């Protein structure tokens, strides 16, 4: 198992992403950060804090569980659900979806479906900590913490203080 | 979870995780578009061998809110009246492509038999006087929403407990979740042998007016006089939730009823319509709870027949 | 001359078990001893008991009238496979056996099948309807010795009294299925902790006990030989025990299933454990086992009650009562109670033959006796899977038991051997 990002590198990547979000959305006043369950949620919280530090703007944070929207329920059991809670009606807002790893794009497809059922945002953008490639759908991220070329025989593991009690990103061959 | 048949063997963790999941569906049902695609392509068959409106409609609403297709069966128009056996009926419906069966039957354990015969996931929507597990979950959810927890609450279940599948499911559910349950009924309406039941017994509703939850069961009018109590007025005088008794309840106490109610018998009309009667909340929660159970059974778990 | 030699077995006698051989020639036992020789067939009995053929005074063969469940042919095959050489068929057929020609029909059909002696019990009341007496004298003349409305009690005490008075005179046995229908109405299983949890109406123990208590008063009055069918509660056992102490002419039977299974079985929701009387509480089982060992309960009787698969393939409450028992009886009794060999044959052969008035049956093996015998290996493990009976409504399918019938001989002919009924 090789570590590809250490805690301070994750921190720096998030600060850069936060700057990009601010720049792209001109101060982020009409923006909601929505973390995808499980690890997107703390990342969205961190981005909101960083933005507050820079600009003293409080960007509201929500969470989204895409379990009910997945297209592979038959293969991967999801009989537990995390919370879905948006701080505000998304209609007319800019939604920044936040997730840890972007891979096939299927999670984001499900998240877009879920969002569509919750309202009609003005725009949806995507921020990810790691983009590891191998897309199976026409989806691309707007903000990327780190581009990490991988082979599909490898596994990328993200661990965060909030959810896992330790922090870092690792890459390994699948068993 | 392969089937959802009874609450007796469910642990506190099982129950709490189902209630937590149900809360997510309360949120879904509260949306502008209260529907999610989770069970798209699945077919849920409703086999109600006993007349039922509310439970069948609630299950149908739950299945549809998860984007499942539903098939419905009612005994009066079916081949059962032509002498087809229950087993053949169940196998026929399986052959039509049902992915899960929601079953109500007057005979205890019919759902266990159907599960054996078909190998399909079976949800018990009420068997005999035995179990009605989704009712217990929706009741627990309703109580939890009001009090935050069932732990340490005192709950009185009043009425025809002997013939009540709701009571049997509620008792094990409430007590597994930490509540203290008292049964209130004439002895002819109590189960014959309560050994091993996690309950206390009281002989009149007046003895339990200090509880947190009063749960009233439907009294079937035909039982009055016939065999188990002398007359309805006599029942009301000992066990009815009258306006006067409602006034003596604790300020935060709630009144529940599984429906359909007999206004003026087990519950006074003014009590039924009071905000602290949670009867309509129970009904709403029923849809969320049934979504949770359907999602647990069909949401991607691989079933081997 | 047809010879059969049962070699190297443990021969059960009233004085104990002896190692040796039994020689049968032309239907008679001709020699018992060591190292006997034959030019005929040899049955290897190593490790097995050789005793008198088993006798069951309580079976339902469903003929005439319900042959889709069982008939006298398939029932006889089940009996042979279970080690039995004689059975008493209950009269709750369609029509009920309430007249002489009907009883003769049953025993004639048994002879025609030739696998086991089949004798009919006679109904106490016409059509088992409980309103007027059956043709008791006619039945007696047709060879009937046991009279019962089995499936129902004779509820009317006045009518029962007349039947008892009449049968006391001619010598018949009144066998009562003790069940007060007022107390069992709507019930499907033992009334107790399990029925309360399952929400099923129960059959209380006292529905059996009140009938036996009343009947014993009538026995005291009439002096009739009275037999309690399928004792299932410790209370009934107590009543029988006191009646015997008092010197009343009372006998009692227990079924194999009531010796092994209790009411918790019903929690599986499978009608393969639905019967009357129902499976009772563990404490009842303990008392009844003790009663059988001590002899308060005289005999084991199976209450073999076949039903077609489709009739039992329904929810528990909708299923008919009754389970089959002939083929598993010896193994279940052996597994559940572990009687000494002499007591085992006393309760399952000698005792029942005496109650049923089957003079030729249930005789300890001795030279000159009719060759009705069974070879039973009490230490062989066995898990029942299939049956010679037409029915398969048995709770013992797939349940590991101890003991297996090796061979059965009825009237000098091997009727069961190598796991197969020999027609």
PDB file of C-alpha atoms in Angstrom, chain C residues 23-285:
ATOM      1  CA  UNK C  23     -36.166 -71.355  13.385  1.00  0.00           C
ATOM      2  CA  UNK C  24     -39.510 -70.974  11.634  1.00  0.00           C
ATOM      3  CA  UNK C  25     -41.085 -73.735   9.608  1.00  0.00           C
ATOM      4  CA  UNK C  26     -44.418 -73.443   7.795  1.00  0.00           C
ATOM      5  CA  UNK C  27     -45.714 -70.583   9.875  1.00  0.00           C
ATOM      6  CA  UNK C  28     -44.709 -71.958  13.252  1.00  0.00           C
ATOM      7  CA  UNK C  29     -41.721 -71.348  15.470  1.00  0.00           C
ATOM      8  CA  UNK C  30     -40.137 -74.797  15.666  1.00  0.00           C
ATOM      9  CA  UNK C  31     -36.879 -74.246  17.518  1.00  0.00           C
ATOM     10  CA  UNK C  32     -35.063 -71.649  19.597  1.00  0.00           C
ATOM     11  CA  UNK C  33     -31.419 -72.237  20.452  1.00  0.00           C
ATOM     12  CA  UNK C  34     -27.774 -71.808  19.468  1.00  0.00           C
ATOM     13  CA  UNK C  35     -26.214 -72.728  16.112  1.00  0.00           C
ATOM     14  CA  UNK C  36     -29.423 -73.892  14.479  1.00  0.00           C
ATOM     15  CA  UNK C  37     -29.170 -75.030  10.850  1.00  0.00           C
ATOM     16  CA  UNK C  38     -31.479 -74.519   7.902  1.00  0.00           C
ATOM     17  CA  UNK C  39     -31.655 -75.196   4.201  1.00  0.00           C
ATOM     18  CA  UNK C  40     -33.961 -72.195   3.862  1.00  0.00           C
ATOM     19  CA  UNK C  41     -33.514 -68.444   4.108  1.00  0.00           C
ATOM     20  CA  UNK C  42     -31.269 -66.946   6.773  1.00  0.00           C
ATOM     21  CA  UNK C  43     -31.923 -63.527   8.334  1.00  0.00           C
ATOM     22  CA  UNK C  44     -28.780 -62.167   9.951  1.00  0.00           C
ATOM     23  CA  UNK C  45     -29.870 -60.700  13.287  1.00  0.00           C
ATOM     24  CA  UNK C  46     -26.462 -59.721  14.683  1.00  0.00           C
ATOM     25  CA  UNK C  47     -26.895 -56.903  17.191  1.00  0.00           C
ATOM     26  CA  UNK C  48     -30.683 -56.975  16.903  1.00  0.00           C
ATOM     27  CA  UNK C  49     -33.518 -57.932  19.189  1.00  0.00           C
ATOM     28  CA  UNK C  50     -35.883 -60.683  18.081  1.00  0.00           C
ATOM     29  CA  UNK C  51     -39.304 -60.372  19.680  1.00  0.00           C
ATOM     30  CA  UNK C  52     -42.991 -60.861  19.061  1.00  0.00           C
ATOM     31  CA  UNK C  53     -44.380 -58.813  16.163  1.00  0.00           C
ATOM     32  CA  UNK C  54     -45.513 -55.345  17.242  1.00  0.00           C
ATOM     33  CA  UNK C  55     -49.218 -54.671  17.737  1.00  0.00           C
ATOM     34  CA  UNK C  56     -50.877 -51.267  17.276  1.00  0.00           C
ATOM     35  CA  UNK C  57     -54.393 -50.900  18.606  1.00  0.00           C
ATOM     36  CA  UNK C  58     -54.907 -47.412  17.171  1.00  0.00           C
ATOM     37  CA  UNK C  59     -54.478 -46.788  13.445  1.00  0.00           C
ATOM     38  CA  UNK C  60     -56.496 -45.074  10.727  1.00  0.00           C
ATOM     39  CA  UNK C  61     -56.415 -46.870   7.389  1.00  0.00           C
ATOM     40  CA  UNK C  62     -59.084 -44.622   5.825  1.00  0.00           C
ATOM     41  CA  UNK C  63     -60.757 -47.494   3.961  1.00  0.00           C
ATOM     42  CA  UNK C  64     -63.628 -47.424   3.184  1.00  0.00           C
ATOM     43  CA  UNK C  65     -64.193 -43.890   1.963  1.00  0.00           C
ATOM     44  CA  UNK C  66     -60.958 -41.893   1.994  1.00  0.00           C
ATOM     45  CA  UNK C  67     -58.605 -44.054  -0.001  1.00  0.00           C
ATOM     46  CA  UNK C  68     -56.708 -41.064  -1.357  1.00  0.00           C
ATOM     47  CA  UNK C  69     -55.181 -40.697   2.103  1.00  0.00           C
ATOM     48  CA  UNK C  70     -54.420 -44.383   2.723  1.00  0.00           C
ATOM     49  CA  UNK C  71     -56.081 -47.751   2.164  1.00  0.00           C
ATOM     50  CA  UNK C  72     -55.811 -51.111   3.834  1.00  0.00           C
ATOM     51  CA  UNK C  73     -53.099 -52.138   1.355  1.00  0.00           C
ATOM     52  CA  UNK C  74     -50.835 -49.124   1.851  1.00  0.00           C
ATOM     53  CA  UNK C  75     -51.599 -49.044   5.569  1.00  0.00           C
ATOM     54  CA  UNK C  76     -50.673 -52.700   5.894  1.00  0.00           C
ATOM     55  CA  UNK C  77     -47.410 -52.016   4.079  1.00  0.00           C
ATOM     56  CA  UNK C  78     -46.643 -49.206   6.523  1.00  0.00           C
ATOM     57  CA  UNK C  79     -47.403 -51.545   9.422  1.00  0.00           C
ATOM     58  CA  UNK C  80     -45.095 -54.259   8.076  1.00  0.00           C
ATOM     59  CA  UNK C  81     -42.318 -51.711   7.534  1.00  0.00           C
ATOM     60  CA  UNK C  82     -42.754 -50.574  11.116  1.00  0.00           C
ATOM     61  CA  UNK C  83     -42.389 -54.094  12.537  1.00  0.00           C
ATOM     62  CA  UNK C  84     -46.103 -54.638  13.170  1.00  0.00           C
ATOM     63  CA  UNK C  85     -47.967 -57.888  12.658  1.00  0.00           C
ATOM     64  CA  UNK C  86     -51.371 -56.722  13.858  1.00  0.00           C
ATOM     65  CA  UNK C  87     -53.319 -53.471  13.919  1.00  0.00           C
ATOM     66  CA  UNK C  88     -56.716 -52.304  15.102  1.00  0.00           C
ATOM     67  CA  UNK C  89     -58.212 -49.857  12.613  1.00  0.00           C
ATOM     68  CA  UNK C  90     -60.368 -47.098  14.035  1.00  0.00           C
ATOM     69  CA  UNK C  91     -63.946 -46.928  12.778  1.00  0.00           C
ATOM     70  CA  UNK C  92     -64.020 -43.272  11.665  1.00  0.00           C
ATOM     71  CA  UNK C  93     -64.200 -44.196   8.004  1.00  0.00           C
ATOM     72  CA  UNK C  94     -66.922 -43.268   5.538  1.00  0.00           C
ATOM     73  CA  UNK C  95     -69.216 -44.921   6.380  1.00  0.00           C
ATOM     74  CA  UNK C  96     -68.275 -45.402  10.015  1.00  0.00           C
ATOM     75  CA  UNK C  97     -67.827 -49.009  11.119  1.00  0.00           C
ATOM     76  CA  UNK C  98     -71.034 -49.292  13.097  1.00  0.00           C
ATOM     77  CA  UNK C  99     -72.342 -52.673  11.880  1.00  0.00           C
ATOM     78  CA  UNK C 100     -71.028 -56.220  11.522  1.00  0.00           C
ATOM     79  CA  UNK C 101     -70.671 -56.382   7.750  1.00  0.00           C
ATOM     80  CA  UNK C 102     -68.520 -53.258   7.742  1.00  0.00           C
ATOM     81  CA  UNK C 103     -66.148 -54.679  10.346  1.00  0.00           C
ATOM     82  CA  UNK C 104     -65.908 -57.895   8.321  1.00  0.00           C
ATOM     83  CA  UNK C 105     -65.105 -55.883   5.212  1.00  0.00           C
ATOM     84  CA  UNK C 106     -62.103 -54.350   6.968  1.00  0.00           C
ATOM     85  CA  UNK C 107     -60.676 -57.617   8.283  1.00  0.00           C
ATOM     86  CA  UNK C 108     -61.328 -59.368   4.954  1.00  0.00           C
ATOM     87  CA  UNK C 109     -59.455 -56.604   3.119  1.00  0.00           C
ATOM     88  CA  UNK C 110     -56.617 -57.052   5.595  1.00  0.00           C
ATOM     89  CA  UNK C 111     -56.462 -60.778   4.895  1.00  0.00           C
ATOM     90  CA  UNK C 112     -56.506 -60.079   1.178  1.00  0.00           C
ATOM     91  CA  UNK C 113     -53.423 -57.860   1.553  1.00  0.00           C
ATOM     92  CA  UNK C 114     -51.794 -60.475   3.772  1.00  0.00           C
ATOM     93  CA  UNK C 115     -49.139 -58.248   5.325  1.00  0.00           C
ATOM     94  CA  UNK C 116     -50.531 -57.851   8.814  1.00  0.00           C
ATOM     95  CA  UNK C 117     -53.587 -58.865  10.789  1.00  0.00           C
ATOM     96  CA  UNK C 118     -56.142 -56.076  10.460  1.00  0.00           C
ATOM     97  CA  UNK C 119     -59.030 -55.951  12.890  1.00  0.00           C
ATOM     98  CA  UNK C 120     -61.547 -53.164  12.982  1.00  0.00           C
ATOM     99  CA  UNK C 121     -62.608 -51.317  16.054  1.00  0.00           C
ATOM    100  CA  UNK C 122     -66.335 -50.646  16.160  1.00  0.00           C
ATOM    101  CA  UNK C 123     -68.123 -47.364  16.602  1.00  0.00           C
ATOM    102  CA  UNK C 124     -69.938 -46.877  19.907  1.00  0.00           C
ATOM    103  CA  UNK C 125     -72.718 -44.865  18.281  1.00  0.00           C
ATOM    104  CA  UNK C 126     -74.358 -45.049  14.879  1.00  0.00           C
ATOM    105  CA  UNK C 127     -72.381 -43.064  12.351  1.00  0.00           C
ATOM    106  CA  UNK C 128     -70.246 -41.857  15.301  1.00  0.00           C
ATOM    107  CA  UNK C 129     -72.943 -39.219  15.686  1.00  0.00           C
ATOM    108  CA  UNK C 130     -73.296 -39.660  19.427  1.00  0.00           C
ATOM    109  CA  UNK C 131     -77.054 -40.091  19.427  1.00  0.00           C
ATOM    110  CA  UNK C 132     -77.855 -43.818  19.423  1.00  0.00           C
ATOM    111  CA  UNK C 133     -75.950 -47.040  19.980  1.00  0.00           C
ATOM    112  CA  UNK C 134     -74.189 -48.791  17.112  1.00  0.00           C
ATOM    113  CA  UNK C 135     -74.852 -52.486  16.424  1.00  0.00           C
ATOM    114  CA  UNK C 136     -72.585 -53.508  19.268  1.00  0.00           C
ATOM    115  CA  UNK C 137     -73.514 -57.203  19.367  1.00  0.00           C
ATOM    116  CA  UNK C 138     -73.197 -57.532  15.604  1.00  0.00           C
ATOM    117  CA  UNK C 139     -69.789 -55.894  15.730  1.00  0.00           C
ATOM    118  CA  UNK C 140     -68.729 -58.210  18.534  1.00  0.00           C
ATOM    119  CA  UNK C 141     -69.790 -61.209  16.469  1.00  0.00           C
ATOM    120  CA  UNK C 142     -67.703 -59.872  13.586  1.00  0.00           C
ATOM    121  CA  UNK C 143     -64.619 -59.990  15.799  1.00  0.00           C
ATOM    122  CA  UNK C 144     -64.605 -56.434  17.110  1.00  0.00           C
ATOM    123  CA  UNK C 145     -63.176 -56.155  20.636  1.00  0.00           C
ATOM    124  CA  UNK C 146     -62.469 -52.413  20.936  1.00  0.00           C
ATOM    125  CA  UNK C 147     -65.280 -49.873  20.656  1.00  0.00           C
ATOM    126  CA  UNK C 148     -64.584 -46.199  20.111  1.00  0.00           C
ATOM    127  CA  UNK C 149     -65.989 -43.133  18.394  1.00  0.00           C
ATOM    128  CA  UNK C 150     -62.343 -42.061  17.974  1.00  0.00           C
ATOM    129  CA  UNK C 151     -61.955 -38.601  16.555  1.00  0.00           C
ATOM    130  CA  UNK C 152     -64.741 -37.589  18.898  1.00  0.00           C
ATOM    131  CA  UNK C 153     -65.646 -38.379  22.466  1.00  0.00           C
ATOM    132  CA  UNK C 154     -68.918 -40.016  23.259  1.00  0.00           C
ATOM    133  CA  UNK C 155     -70.115 -36.828  24.876  1.00  0.00           C
ATOM    134  CA  UNK C 156     -73.576 -37.848  26.073  1.00  0.00           C
ATOM    135  CA  UNK C 157     -73.014 -39.453  29.480  1.00  0.00           C
ATOM    136  CA  UNK C 158     -76.337 -41.243  29.428  1.00  0.00           C
ATOM    137  CA  UNK C 159     -75.627 -42.857  26.075  1.00  0.00           C
ATOM    138  CA  UNK C 160     -72.095 -43.758  27.119  1.00  0.00           C
ATOM    139  CA  UNK C 161     -73.448 -45.346  30.277  1.00  0.00           C
ATOM    140  CA  UNK C 162     -75.756 -47.581  28.228  1.00  0.00           C
ATOM    141  CA  UNK C 163     -72.884 -48.559  25.908  1.00  0.00           C
ATOM    142  CA  UNK C 164     -70.707 -49.363  28.898  1.00  0.00           C
ATOM    143  CA  UNK C 165     -73.404 -51.464  30.548  1.00  0.00           C
ATOM    144  CA  UNK C 166     -73.966 -53.382  27.347  1.00  0.00           C
ATOM    145  CA  UNK C 167     -70.292 -53.916  26.592  1.00  0.00           C
ATOM    146  CA  UNK C 168     -69.515 -54.894  30.184  1.00  0.00           C
ATOM    147  CA  UNK C 169     -71.906 -57.745  29.638  1.00  0.00           C
ATOM    148  CA  UNK C 170     -70.383 -59.023  26.380  1.00  0.00           C
ATOM    149  CA  UNK C 171     -66.787 -58.224  27.313  1.00  0.00           C
ATOM    150  CA  UNK C 172     -65.828 -55.386  24.950  1.00  0.00           C
ATOM    151  CA  UNK C 173     -63.490 -52.546  25.705  1.00  0.00           C
ATOM    152  CA  UNK C 174     -64.693 -48.955  25.550  1.00  0.00           C
ATOM    153  CA  UNK C 175     -61.859 -46.865  24.192  1.00  0.00           C
ATOM    154  CA  UNK C 176     -62.420 -43.153  24.607  1.00  0.00           C
ATOM    155  CA  UNK C 177     -60.906 -40.304  22.637  1.00  0.00           C
ATOM    156  CA  UNK C 178     -61.161 -37.824  25.492  1.00  0.00           C
ATOM    157  CA  UNK C 179     -61.965 -34.368  24.205  1.00  0.00           C
ATOM    158  CA  UNK C 180     -64.609 -31.962  25.461  1.00  0.00           C
ATOM    159  CA  UNK C 181     -65.542 -30.059  22.327  1.00  0.00           C
ATOM    160  CA  UNK C 182     -66.882 -27.143  24.313  1.00  0.00           C
ATOM    161  CA  UNK C 183     -63.401 -26.594  25.681  1.00  0.00           C
ATOM    162  CA  UNK C 184     -61.511 -27.229  22.438  1.00  0.00           C
ATOM    163  CA  UNK C 185     -63.733 -25.240  20.084  1.00  0.00           C
ATOM    164  CA  UNK C 186     -61.625 -23.229  17.642  1.00  0.00           C
ATOM    165  CA  UNK C 187     -58.408 -24.686  19.044  1.00  0.00           C
ATOM    166  CA  UNK C 188     -55.485 -25.952  17.004  1.00  0.00           C
ATOM    167  CA  UNK C 189     -52.715 -26.658  19.509  1.00  0.00           C
ATOM    168  CA  UNK C 190     -52.035 -27.057  23.217  1.00  0.00           C
ATOM    169  CA  UNK C 191     -53.348 -24.116  25.198  1.00  0.00           C
ATOM    170  CA  UNK C 192     -50.354 -22.643  26.984  1.00  0.00           C
ATOM    171  CA  UNK C 193     -47.376 -20.351  26.616  1.00  0.00           C
ATOM    172  CA  UNK C 194     -46.772 -21.124  22.951  1.00  0.00           C
ATOM    173  CA  UNK C 195     -50.405 -20.818  21.822  1.00  0.00           C
ATOM    174  CA  UNK C 196     -50.630 -17.526  23.685  1.00  0.00           C
ATOM    175  CA  UNK C 197     -47.585 -16.170  21.876  1.00  0.00           C
ATOM    176  CA  UNK C 198     -48.814 -17.421  18.511  1.00  0.00           C
ATOM    177  CA  UNK C 199     -52.288 -16.014  19.115  1.00  0.00           C
ATOM    178  CA  UNK C 200     -53.888 -19.364  18.367  1.00  0.00           C
ATOM    179  CA  UNK C 201     -56.852 -20.664  20.295  1.00  0.00           C
ATOM    180  CA  UNK C 202     -55.788 -23.648  22.346  1.00  0.00           C
ATOM    181  CA  UNK C 203     -56.940 -27.087  23.387  1.00  0.00           C
ATOM    182  CA  UNK C 204     -56.527 -27.001  27.162  1.00  0.00           C
ATOM    183  CA  UNK C 205     -55.249 -30.050  29.024  1.00  0.00           C
ATOM    184  CA  UNK C 206     -58.453 -30.145  31.015  1.00  0.00           C
ATOM    185  CA  UNK C 207     -60.506 -30.769  27.857  1.00  0.00           C
ATOM    186  CA  UNK C 208     -58.951 -34.244  28.006  1.00  0.00           C
ATOM    187  CA  UNK C 209     -58.937 -34.621  31.786  1.00  0.00           C
ATOM    188  CA  UNK C 210     -62.564 -33.681  32.436  1.00  0.00           C
ATOM    189  CA  UNK C 211     -63.777 -36.368  30.019  1.00  0.00           C
ATOM    190  CA  UNK C 212     -61.553 -39.045  31.574  1.00  0.00           C
ATOM    191  CA  UNK C 213     -62.650 -38.030  35.096  1.00  0.00           C
ATOM    192  CA  UNK C 214     -66.306 -38.307  34.157  1.00  0.00           C
ATOM    193  CA  UNK C 215     -65.781 -41.608  32.339  1.00  0.00           C
ATOM    194  CA  UNK C 216     -64.018 -43.140  35.331  1.00  0.00           C
ATOM    195  CA  UNK C 217     -67.130 -42.506  37.426  1.00  0.00           C
ATOM    196  CA  UNK C 218     -69.122 -44.401  34.811  1.00  0.00           C
ATOM    197  CA  UNK C 219     -66.556 -47.220  34.815  1.00  0.00           C
ATOM    198  CA  UNK C 220     -66.960 -47.486  38.563  1.00  0.00           C
ATOM    199  CA  UNK C 221     -70.700 -47.800  37.995  1.00  0.00           C
ATOM    200  CA  UNK C 222     -70.672 -50.235  35.078  1.00  0.00           C
ATOM    201  CA  UNK C 223     -67.472 -52.238  35.558  1.00  0.00           C
ATOM    202  CA  UNK C 224     -66.691 -52.059  31.834  1.00  0.00           C
ATOM    203  CA  UNK C 225     -63.138 -52.431  30.561  1.00  0.00           C
ATOM    204  CA  UNK C 226     -62.152 -48.873  29.740  1.00  0.00           C
ATOM    205  CA  UNK C 227     -59.201 -47.757  27.665  1.00  0.00           C
ATOM    206  CA  UNK C 228     -57.942 -44.164  27.523  1.00  0.00           C
ATOM    207  CA  UNK C 229     -56.697 -43.343  24.055  1.00  0.00           C
ATOM    208  CA  UNK C 230     -53.613 -41.188  23.540  1.00  0.00           C
ATOM    209  CA  UNK C 231     -52.954 -39.911  27.056  1.00  0.00           C
ATOM    210  CA  UNK C 232     -51.177 -36.575  26.653  1.00  0.00           C
ATOM    211  CA  UNK C 233     -51.254 -34.743  29.971  1.00  0.00           C
ATOM    212  CA  UNK C 234     -49.819 -35.357  33.390  1.00  0.00           C
ATOM    213  CA  UNK C 235     -53.335 -34.763  34.758  1.00  0.00           C
ATOM    214  CA  UNK C 236     -54.787 -37.640  32.728  1.00  0.00           C
ATOM    215  CA  UNK C 237     -51.928 -39.836  33.834  1.00  0.00           C
ATOM    216  CA  UNK C 238     -52.730 -39.007  37.438  1.00  0.00           C
ATOM    217  CA  UNK C 239     -56.397 -39.957  36.920  1.00  0.00           C
ATOM    218  CA  UNK C 240     -55.427 -43.274  35.300  1.00  0.00           C
ATOM    219  CA  UNK C 241     -52.974 -43.995  38.075  1.00  0.00           C
ATOM    220  CA  UNK C 242     -55.598 -43.434  40.780  1.00  0.00           C
ATOM    221  CA  UNK C 243     -58.185 -45.527  38.910  1.00  0.00           C
ATOM    222  CA  UNK C 244     -55.721 -48.391  38.709  1.00  0.00           C
ATOM    223  CA  UNK C 245     -54.914 -48.087  42.410  1.00  0.00           C
ATOM    224  CA  UNK C 246     -58.612 -48.315  43.040  1.00  0.00           C
ATOM    225  CA  UNK C 247     -58.741 -51.519  40.997  1.00  0.00           C
ATOM    226  CA  UNK C 248     -60.855 -50.233  38.110  1.00  0.00           C
ATOM    227  CA  UNK C 249     -60.437 -52.186  34.827  1.00  0.00           C
ATOM    228  CA  UNK C 250     -58.638 -49.322  33.140  1.00  0.00           C
ATOM    229  CA  UNK C 251     -55.844 -49.275  30.573  1.00  0.00           C
ATOM    230  CA  UNK C 252     -54.155 -46.428  28.752  1.00  0.00           C
ATOM    231  CA  UNK C 253     -52.087 -45.784  25.648  1.00  0.00           C
ATOM    232  CA  UNK C 254     -49.622 -43.111  24.586  1.00  0.00           C
ATOM    233  CA  UNK C 255     -48.449 -42.207  21.096  1.00  0.00           C
ATOM    234  CA  UNK C 256     -44.766 -42.152  20.167  1.00  0.00           C
ATOM    235  CA  UNK C 257     -44.929 -38.464  19.218  1.00  0.00           C
ATOM    236  CA  UNK C 258     -46.261 -37.446  22.624  1.00  0.00           C
ATOM    237  CA  UNK C 259     -43.191 -39.104  24.108  1.00  0.00           C
ATOM    238  CA  UNK C 260     -40.782 -37.004  22.098  1.00  0.00           C
ATOM    239  CA  UNK C 261     -42.157 -33.704  20.833  1.00  0.00           C
ATOM    240  CA  UNK C 262     -43.580 -30.724  22.724  1.00  0.00           C
ATOM    241  CA  UNK C 263     -45.741 -27.746  21.774  1.00  0.00           C
ATOM    242  CA  UNK C 264     -42.784 -25.570  20.832  1.00  0.00           C
ATOM    243  CA  UNK C 265     -42.638 -27.562  17.595  1.00  0.00           C
ATOM    244  CA  UNK C 266     -45.676 -25.616  16.427  1.00  0.00           C
ATOM    245  CA  UNK C 267     -43.525 -22.489  16.158  1.00  0.00           C
ATOM    246  CA  UNK C 268     -42.231 -23.893  12.870  1.00  0.00           C
ATOM    247  CA  UNK C 269     -45.803 -23.331  11.612  1.00  0.00           C
ATOM    248  CA  UNK C 270     -45.727 -26.688   9.830  1.00  0.00           C
ATOM    249  CA  UNK C 271     -48.892 -28.825  10.111  1.00  0.00           C
ATOM    250  CA  UNK C 272     -46.716 -31.944  10.340  1.00  0.00           C
ATOM    251  CA  UNK C 273     -47.104 -31.465  14.105  1.00  0.00           C
ATOM    252  CA  UNK C 274     -50.837 -30.855  14.107  1.00  0.00           C
ATOM    253  CA  UNK C 275     -52.820 -33.624  15.780  1.00  0.00           C
ATOM    254  CA  UNK C 276     -55.269 -34.291  18.596  1.00  0.00           C
ATOM    255  CA  UNK C 277     -54.438 -34.455  21.369  1.00  0.00           C
ATOM    256  CA  UNK C 278     -51.911 -31.735  20.598  1.00  0.00           C
ATOM    257  CA  UNK C 279     -48.243 -31.801  21.534  1.00  0.00           C
ATOM    258  CA  UNK C 280     -48.099 -30.751  25.172  1.00  0.00           C
ATOM    259  CA  UNK C 281     -45.553 -29.183  27.518  1.00  0.00           C
ATOM    260  CA  UNK C 282     -42.138 -30.624  28.377  1.00  0.00           C
ATOM    261  CA  UNK C 283     -43.396 -31.419  31.893  1.00  0.00           C
ATOM    262  CA  UNK C 284     -46.199 -33.550  30.429  1.00  0.00           C
ATOM    263  CA  UNK C 285     -43.705 -35.449  28.281  1.00  0.00           C
TER     264      UNK C 285
END
